Every structure is written in structure tokens, then in C-alpha cells.
Amino acid sequence: MEEKNPQPTICPYCSLGCGFYLKLEAGKAAGIRYMPEHPVNEGSLCPKGNTVLEVLNHPDRLKYPLKKTETGWERIEWEEALDLAAAKLKGSLEEYGPDSLAFLGSAKCSNEENYIFQKIARLLGTNNVDNCARLCHASTLTGLGKTLGTGAMTNPISDLACSECIFVIGSNFAENHPAVSRRVLEAKEKGAFVIVADPRMTPTSWLADLSLRLVPGTDVALLNGMMHVIVSEGLVDREFARERTKGFAELENVLQRYDPETVSRITGIPSAEIIKAARAYARAGTAAIVYSMGITQHISGTDNVTACADLALICGHIGKKGAGILPLRGQNNVQGACDMGALSEFFPGYGKVGDPEAAGRMQALWGAKKLPESPGLTATEIVGAAGKGKIKTLYVMGEDLVNSHPDSSRVKQALENLDFLVVQDIFMNDTAEYADLVLPAASFAEKEGSFTSTERRVQWLEPALMPPGEARADLEILFRLAEKLGLDFPYRDAGEVLEEISAAVPAYGGIAKERLKKDFGLIWPCPDAGHTGTPVLHTDSFMTPDGLARLVPVEHRSPAETPGPDYPFLLTTGRTVLHYNAGSMSRRCKSLLKREAELYVEIHPADARTMEIREGNKLVLESRRGSTKATARLTERVSPGVLFLPFHFPGTNVLTADALDREAKIPEFKVSACRIRRG
Ligand code: SF4
């Protein structure tokens, strides 16, 4: 371990990859020092980053391997634990075949860990390997993939400071990616026009010059309506559309149906505001689109993202500084976990499973005889297959399925149905309670490896601390497991794995440990050792086979479940500034819990009046899947008829539905039908 004090590190929560220093005392994390020189956060940290010491030093950290017995958890030695995991994996493989196995990787783990994780799965003969990107931004991969050729943020966050117009749709970055606000404020100071489309009024809406409060699930209609105005008013960048895209005529044809009056009826936004937004975006010299899970977590998630790309393309707002499409990812390494092929349909570097050439490349690199040919099950499908008894052994690295997947009761039933469940994590979580074997992992500050932020910035993390007890780095656990499975893995450390990654993933071709340690990493594509990275994508050509972007028309579709007489409220879910994902880390921070301790539900005062609900009342919320309790917060942030629940507490996903986007297989967390009563 390299001794530095304070030790530079990267925040383990959201995808911005903010840097800071850990101050060490007697081998413990004792303080935080800000890092003003970091290009993304320039020293600032949000409440989660500021309280990360509470996670590192928490007494609940898992310290020893644990085996479930009839009388409870029994502490066992690593050797026994890994023998057991390997024996169960091999047992299922021999008895039921490779597709009885499934592996869920983690967007909290490093690139090297996810790469090795999916390599183990594929060498055992299954593509049933996925990660939690399936729950947040799988539709970014499918939507941007089919239009631009790659599902990644096109421009760095700092570019926003020079945008003349910023169109935000389905993102509350002021709370959830706070460092983005600084750049948007910089742009506003220079005169930028900011449009925020969101069903809720949020702190991000307060930054808006034009706030569009749409009915949840009507994003495609809004985007098509804006494009209708742009086409009919002659605001299309004809030269860009002609020279760099295909499919304009087909798009134009579909857009005819989305005149502002029709779109106003669907979205609830006055037609004059749709026209104003369209003109502001199209007429700006440089305009950027920022989006997040507000548009991705729908059955039309892929269509929502596709329509964002169409909008940017017909205006020529892509491939230059201050423009582009900026999906703000969720967890700190969502981008990297996907780049590494911890996805059921892609090998590392996005070679398609089922494409013999892509499979051949990986086979040659790995010295494998044959890799499985058909796409595996996605994270959401793995849960369904476990419920039906088709998955026998599941290995989960760093994810709490029970609280992060929709319909928690169905997830629990699926986990109970498994023959064997391994959970590898830093804390015991609700999923680990169903495990047969729990393996204690090192946290971000206790291991080395690379992480790729939402702006494609690959940064290297050095260990600052020793893991507690006998906890080990995920990579070390996987190396030992692979050995016990009889796989020939010659690596000694993360640096050597990264060397193989640079051969497997063309965009990482020039990325190496020593280069990442300097200057806050490299932004991919970085194809060779002499390349300095690519902050802006698509400057000359798109990443499609012929270099042209595809304009793909999409149509508005209603959500899978809409309110009706039995369930009259529309329930939507999202994040808050104080907690993160399923809360496995943030709900262990006393200082965050002091400010937000329990599940609450936002309800409009008019609905509350009708139902005689007062601020602070305990409510029971019921959907077709189950019921949960929450405390009432009366607020005009939500519209009448809409309820909002943060998803950081157990209970929220008891209510949500498992309807999936047909391409990305992402669940529709953002819309379900619900009813409430006083508890
Ligand atoms: Fe930065 Fe995100 Fe961490 Fe907050 S949670 S400090 S915005 S990386």
C-alpha cells in the first residue's frame, strides 16, 4: 500500500466521480480535505460525500465470511467459504447446465472487478451476467446506441458552462448530482437559457427560465412536440441533418402528428410553453440536453432517450463544445461496469453477444475454447427466472436486490427459491439476509482499481486503508474463487487486469495504471498509448458502422399502469440529496439520518385536504403488489393526483411494478398506480 497522507480518493456514491483527500490517523480515516484542483467538483462535496467517513468506520462493516446454518450465521474461514462457493457453482453447472447460474456485478465496484466477474461467468458458460445499470440507465445504452452508435455522455460536465441553452429533462441534478449545478449556474451567468421538464418542482426547477411540468410518462410526446415546432418553423439544421444523419423523412412524417395543441393535451403543458422551449433550444448557438432516471425508468425509456438524440441531431447540437447529450448516470461506476461487459448482451467493449466476430475476439484473448452464444438474462429477468426455479445459484457482488428491484415481495420469493445465494458486500443488507454465504468486501478506500465516471473519465483509486477484520478486496476474492473453479487467471493485481482490459476494450486501448494516476485520469476513447483522451464525442463522425447518426422516430405510449378507480394516485419515485440508492451506505450515516430518517411521501395539499391528511400523519400506501407505510409531507412540489416516494428506504419498491422497457428491460419505476389511507 502506497503511504500518502492525506490520500487522494474518489467519492463512492454518484457517477460524477468527485475527488477529495482522506486524512489518516493511526491507520484510520480521520478526516476529509477538499480537492479544489479536481476538474469535476473543484473541491465541493455534497452531504453524502462529506459523510463518507461514517461509512468507512461503521461498526456494522462485514469483517468475516459468514455461512448460514440452521441456528443462524456462523463465522467461517476464507478457505472454507471459497471452497463452498466454488462447489455450489460447479454443482449447479454439472447438474443443471451453465444457464442455471447467474451473476450480478456491481456499479459500485471497479472496472477490474467487473471485468473479472463477467469473465468468470462467461468462462463457466453463461451470459447470465448483468449489473444494476439495468435498473437506471440501460435505456441510455439502447437509445443512444441505436442513434449515435454508443450509449455514453457526449460531452464533459464542464462543457455546460459554455452552453447557450440547457434543456434538462427528468433530472433533479441540483439534489442528485450537485456538482452539475455549478456549471449550469456559470452558464446562466453568461446568459444561458435553462429549460427544466419534470413532473415535480424540484431545486433544479428553481434554476429554470422555463419550467415545464409534464404528466409523468409523457416525455416522448413533449420531445416530439418540440421537434414538430422546430420542423414546422424551419429551425432544423438542414446541413447537419443532410451531411451527418439518416432517416429525416421518416422522422418528419411521425412528427406531423405532434402539433403543440395535441401535445399539450397529452403532457398538460401549455402549447405556448412547448413552442417557447422548442425555439429556445433550436435557436441557441450551442445547446445541451441533460437527462437522468426521470426519463430512463419507463417502459418507454429507450424511446425517451431516442427522442432526445433525435432532437439534438435535427438541430445540429452535437459534436461540439457546449452541446451534446449528457445522461447523468447513477452509481459511481455504472459507465465502467457496462464498458467492462457486465451486461448480458455485451462482451467487454460492447461487442454484441451472438456476433461470431465479437465472440471470436474474446475467445482468442481469453484462450477460451468456446464462449456461450446466446444473450443471457438481464438483472430483471434473472429475478423472474429464479422465481420460476430456472436459476439455481446466484452470485451477487455489491447490490441489494430486495430494495432496488421493483416489487420487493416477488424478489424475496425468487431469492427464497434459489438453491444457493452468495452475497459479497461491505454491509449486511436485506438481500444478504436471504444468502447462504456472505463474503465481506473491502470498501472503495481499501482497494485499488479504476472507476469510470458519467463523463467517461477513468480515474485510478489507490488504497488508503486496510479493510476491517478479514474483509478483502472484491478483486482478490474473485481471483481466489477463479482458482478454485479451475480457471487460469494469471493476474497479480488490478494493474495487470487493466492491461488485459486495454486489449479487450478498444476505447481503453491507451489506458494504463501509470497514466491514470496523473492529471485526474483519462476520458475515453483513448485508443493508444500516445492518445490523450476524447472529451467531446462525434465531432467528425458518429460511432455507427457508416459514421452517420440515425434519426429514429418514436411514438408516445401510455405507461403500463395508470391510475383508476381502485388505485387513483399516480406514484412516482426518485432520489433525494441526503441518501443514495437503496440506502445501504447512506442509511448508516447518523448525520444523514438526523436530517432524513424515514420513508416519507409527498402529497399535494389539495389531495391532503380532501382526504383529511395533515403534515406528519402516518399513511398506508397500497398498490397491486403490496403496501407500505410512510409519513405525509404536504407540498406543491407534486401535482394533484401524484405521489412521490424516495427509493432509499425499504418499502418503496414493495409498491413499484415490474413492467419493462421491451428493448432495455429497465423497469418502469417512475409510474405506478397507488391508493392511500391514514395508518
Ligand atoms: Fe460528488 Fe456525487 Fe459524491 Fe456528491 S455523491 S460528493 S455529487 S460524487
Coordinates of N, CA, C and O and ligand atoms in Angstrom, one line a residue, residues 10-20 40-41 44-50 52 173 175-180 330 332 575 577 579-580, ligand 1:
I10 N -11.7 9.0 -4.5 CA -12.9 9.4 -5.3 C -14.2 9.0 -4.5 O -14.2 7.9 -3.9
C11 N -15.2 9.9 -4.5 CA -16.4 9.6 -3.8 C -17.1 8.3 -4.3 O -17.1 8.1 -5.5
P12 N -17.6 7.5 -3.4 CA -18.1 6.2 -3.8 C -19.6 6.2 -4.1 O -20.2 5.2 -4.4
Y13 N -20.2 7.4 -4.1 CA -21.7 7.4 -4.3 C -22.0 7.6 -5.8 O -22.0 6.7 -6.5
C14 N -22.3 8.9 -6.2 CA -22.8 9.0 -7.6 C -21.8 9.0 -8.6 O -20.6 9.0 -8.4
S15 N -22.3 9.1 -9.9 CA -21.4 8.9 -11.0 C -20.5 10.1 -11.4 O -19.8 10.0 -12.4
L16 N -20.6 11.2 -10.6 CA -19.8 12.3 -11.0 C -18.3 12.1 -10.8 O -17.4 12.7 -11.4
G17 N -18.0 11.2 -9.8 CA -16.5 10.9 -9.6 C -15.8 12.1 -8.9 O -14.6 12.4 -9.3
C18 N -16.4 12.8 -8.0 CA -15.8 13.9 -7.3 C -14.6 13.4 -6.5 O -14.6 12.3 -5.9
G19 N -13.5 14.2 -6.5 CA -12.3 13.8 -5.8 C -12.2 14.6 -4.5 O -12.8 15.7 -4.3
F20 N -11.5 14.0 -3.5 CA -11.2 14.6 -2.2 C -10.1 13.8 -1.6 O -9.6 12.8 -2.2
V40 N -13.9 18.1 -11.8 CA -15.3 18.0 -11.8 C -15.9 18.8 -10.7 O -16.8 19.6 -10.8
N41 N -15.5 18.5 -9.4 CA -16.2 19.1 -8.3 C -15.4 20.3 -7.7 O -16.0 21.1 -6.9
S44 N -15.8 21.0 -4.0 CA -17.0 20.8 -3.2 C -17.4 19.4 -3.1 O -17.1 18.5 -4.0
L45 N -18.2 19.0 -2.1 CA -18.8 17.7 -1.9 C -20.2 17.9 -1.5 O -20.5 18.8 -0.7
C46 N -21.1 17.0 -1.8 CA -22.5 17.1 -1.4 C -22.5 16.4 0.0 O -21.6 15.8 0.5
P47 N -23.7 16.4 0.7 CA -23.8 15.8 2.0 C -23.3 14.3 2.1 O -22.7 13.9 3.1
K48 N -23.5 13.6 1.0 CA -23.1 12.2 1.0 C -21.6 12.1 1.0 O -21.0 11.3 1.8
G49 N -21.0 12.8 0.1 CA -19.5 12.8 0.1 C -18.9 13.2 1.4 O -17.9 12.7 1.9
N50 N -19.5 14.2 2.0 CA -19.0 14.8 3.2 C -19.1 13.9 4.4 O -18.4 14.1 5.4
V52 N -18.7 10.5 4.3 CA -18.3 9.1 3.9 C -17.5 8.4 4.9 O -17.4 7.2 5.0
F173 N -30.7 17.3 -10.9 CA -29.3 17.3 -10.6 C -28.9 18.2 -9.4 O -27.9 17.9 -8.7
E175 N -30.1 18.2 -6.6 CA -30.0 17.4 -5.4 C -29.2 16.1 -5.7 O -28.5 15.7 -4.8
N176 N -29.3 15.6 -6.9 CA -28.7 14.2 -7.1 C -27.4 14.2 -7.7 O -26.6 13.2 -7.6
H177 N -27.0 15.2 -8.4 CA -25.6 15.3 -9.0 C -25.2 16.8 -8.8 O -25.0 17.6 -9.7
P178 N -25.1 17.2 -7.5 CA -25.0 18.7 -7.2 C -23.9 19.4 -7.9 O -24.0 20.6 -8.2
A179 N -22.8 18.7 -8.2 CA -21.7 19.4 -8.9 C -22.1 20.0 -10.2 O -21.4 20.9 -10.8
V180 N -23.1 19.4 -10.8 CA -23.5 19.9 -12.2 C -24.1 21.3 -12.0 O -24.0 22.1 -13.0
G330 N -26.2 6.8 -12.5 CA -26.5 6.7 -11.1 C -25.2 6.5 -10.3 O -24.5 7.4 -9.9
N332 N -21.4 5.2 -8.9 CA -20.1 5.8 -9.3 C -19.4 5.1 -10.4 O -18.6 5.6 -11.1
R575 N -34.8 10.2 -6.1 CA -33.8 10.3 -5.2 C -33.8 11.6 -4.4 O -34.5 12.6 -4.8
V577 N -31.2 14.5 -1.9 CA -29.8 14.8 -1.8 C -29.1 14.1 -0.6 O -27.9 13.9 -0.6
H579 N -29.6 10.9 0.6 CA -29.4 9.4 0.6 C -29.1 8.9 -0.8 O -29.1 9.6 -1.7
Y580 N -28.7 7.6 -0.8 CA -28.3 7.1 -2.0 C -28.9 5.7 -2.3 O -28.9 4.8 -1.4
Ligands
SF4_1 FE1 -19.9 14.3 -5.7 FE2 -21.8 12.6 -6.3 FE3 -20.2 12.1 -4.2 FE4 -22.0 14.1 -4.0 S1 -22.4 11.9 -4.2 S2 -19.8 14.2 -3.5 S3 -22.0 14.8 -6.2 S4 -19.6 12.1 -6.4

